[in-house]
Tab-separated table of C-alpha atoms in Angstrom:
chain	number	residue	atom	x	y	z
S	96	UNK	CA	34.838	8.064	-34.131
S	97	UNK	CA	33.687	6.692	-37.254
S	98	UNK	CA	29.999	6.018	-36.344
S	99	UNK	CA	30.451	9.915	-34.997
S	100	UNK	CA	31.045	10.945	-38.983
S	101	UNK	CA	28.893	8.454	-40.651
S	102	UNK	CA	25.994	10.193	-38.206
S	103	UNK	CA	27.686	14.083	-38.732
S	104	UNK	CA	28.897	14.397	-42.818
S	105	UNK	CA	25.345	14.431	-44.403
S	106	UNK	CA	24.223	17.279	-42.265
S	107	UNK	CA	27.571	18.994	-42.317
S	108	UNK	CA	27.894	19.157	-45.683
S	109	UNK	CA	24.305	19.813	-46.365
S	110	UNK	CA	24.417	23.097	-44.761
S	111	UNK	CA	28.087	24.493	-46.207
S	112	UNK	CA	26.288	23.389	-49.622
S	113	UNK	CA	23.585	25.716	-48.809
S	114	UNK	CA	26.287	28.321	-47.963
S	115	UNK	CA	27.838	27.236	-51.101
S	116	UNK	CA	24.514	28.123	-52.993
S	117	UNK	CA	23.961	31.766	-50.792
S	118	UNK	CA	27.721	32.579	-52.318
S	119	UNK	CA	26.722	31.798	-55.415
S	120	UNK	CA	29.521	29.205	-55.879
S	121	UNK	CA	28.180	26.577	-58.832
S	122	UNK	CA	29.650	23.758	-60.246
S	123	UNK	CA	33.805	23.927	-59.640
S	124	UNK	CA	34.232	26.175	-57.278
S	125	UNK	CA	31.123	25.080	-54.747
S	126	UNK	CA	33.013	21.360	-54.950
S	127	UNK	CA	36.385	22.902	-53.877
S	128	UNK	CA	34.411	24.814	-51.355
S	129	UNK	CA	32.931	21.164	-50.105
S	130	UNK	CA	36.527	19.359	-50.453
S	131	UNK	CA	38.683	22.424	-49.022
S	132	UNK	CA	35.816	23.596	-46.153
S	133	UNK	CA	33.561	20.851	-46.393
S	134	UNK	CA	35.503	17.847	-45.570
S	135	UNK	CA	37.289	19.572	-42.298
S	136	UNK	CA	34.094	21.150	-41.156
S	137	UNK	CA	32.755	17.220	-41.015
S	138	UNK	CA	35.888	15.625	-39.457
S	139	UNK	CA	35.782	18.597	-36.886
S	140	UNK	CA	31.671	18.248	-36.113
S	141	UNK	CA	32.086	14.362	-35.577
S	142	UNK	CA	34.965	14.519	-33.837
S	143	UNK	CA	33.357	16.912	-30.859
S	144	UNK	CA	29.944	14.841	-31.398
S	145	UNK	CA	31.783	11.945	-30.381
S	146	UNK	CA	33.629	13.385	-27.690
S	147	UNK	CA	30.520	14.549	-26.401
S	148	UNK	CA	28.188	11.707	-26.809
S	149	UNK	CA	29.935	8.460	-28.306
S	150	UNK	CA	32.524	8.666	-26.488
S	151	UNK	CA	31.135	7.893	-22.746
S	152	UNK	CA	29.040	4.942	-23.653
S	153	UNK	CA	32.538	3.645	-25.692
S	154	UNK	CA	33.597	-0.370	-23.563
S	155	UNK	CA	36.654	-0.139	-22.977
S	156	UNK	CA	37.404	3.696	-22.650
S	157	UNK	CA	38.000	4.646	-18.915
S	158	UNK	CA	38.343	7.408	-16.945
S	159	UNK	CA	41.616	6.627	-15.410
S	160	UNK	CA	44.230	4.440	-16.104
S	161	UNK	CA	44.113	0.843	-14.532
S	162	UNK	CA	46.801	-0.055	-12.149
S	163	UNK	CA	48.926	-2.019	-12.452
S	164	UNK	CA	48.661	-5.968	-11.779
S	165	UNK	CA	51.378	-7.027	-9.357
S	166	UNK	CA	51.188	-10.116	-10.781
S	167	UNK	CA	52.471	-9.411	-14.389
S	168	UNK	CA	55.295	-7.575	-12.239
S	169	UNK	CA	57.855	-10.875	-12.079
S	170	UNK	CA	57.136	-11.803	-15.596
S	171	UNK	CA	57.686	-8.237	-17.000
S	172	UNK	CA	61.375	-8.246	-14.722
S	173	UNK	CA	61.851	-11.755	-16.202
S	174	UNK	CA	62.198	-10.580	-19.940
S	175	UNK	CA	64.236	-7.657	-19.448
């Protein structure tokens, strides 16, 4: 997820500065605008690019969940 935002926040927040600029929001209020709308708008963006793209090519991340090894079964009754 965090290669997801490093790719997402420049162009996220590049275009709610330009909305920033089109509501004529300068100096304090257009950085509250980036902090309050900004921020979330990026964290939202990368989180559905990387569910869309990062996310499948992810090691490690499958599909369904792996079954269990009847092997760690004994040891696992052991220590209870």
């Amino acid at each position: 997820f965090s290669y997801s935002l490093y790719l997402m926040h420049a162009p996220v927040l590049m275009v709610m500065t330009l909305i920033a600029v089109q509501l004529d929001l300068f100096s304090v209020p257009a950085y509250l605008f980036l902090v309050c709308a900004g921020i979330p708008a990026a964290v939202f963006f990368s989180y559905l690019f990387h569910l869309a793209f990062e996310r499948r090519f992810m090691s490690g991340v499958s599909k369904k969940p792996a079954a269990a090894d009847p092997a760690l079964e004994p040891a696992v009754a052991a220590n209870q």
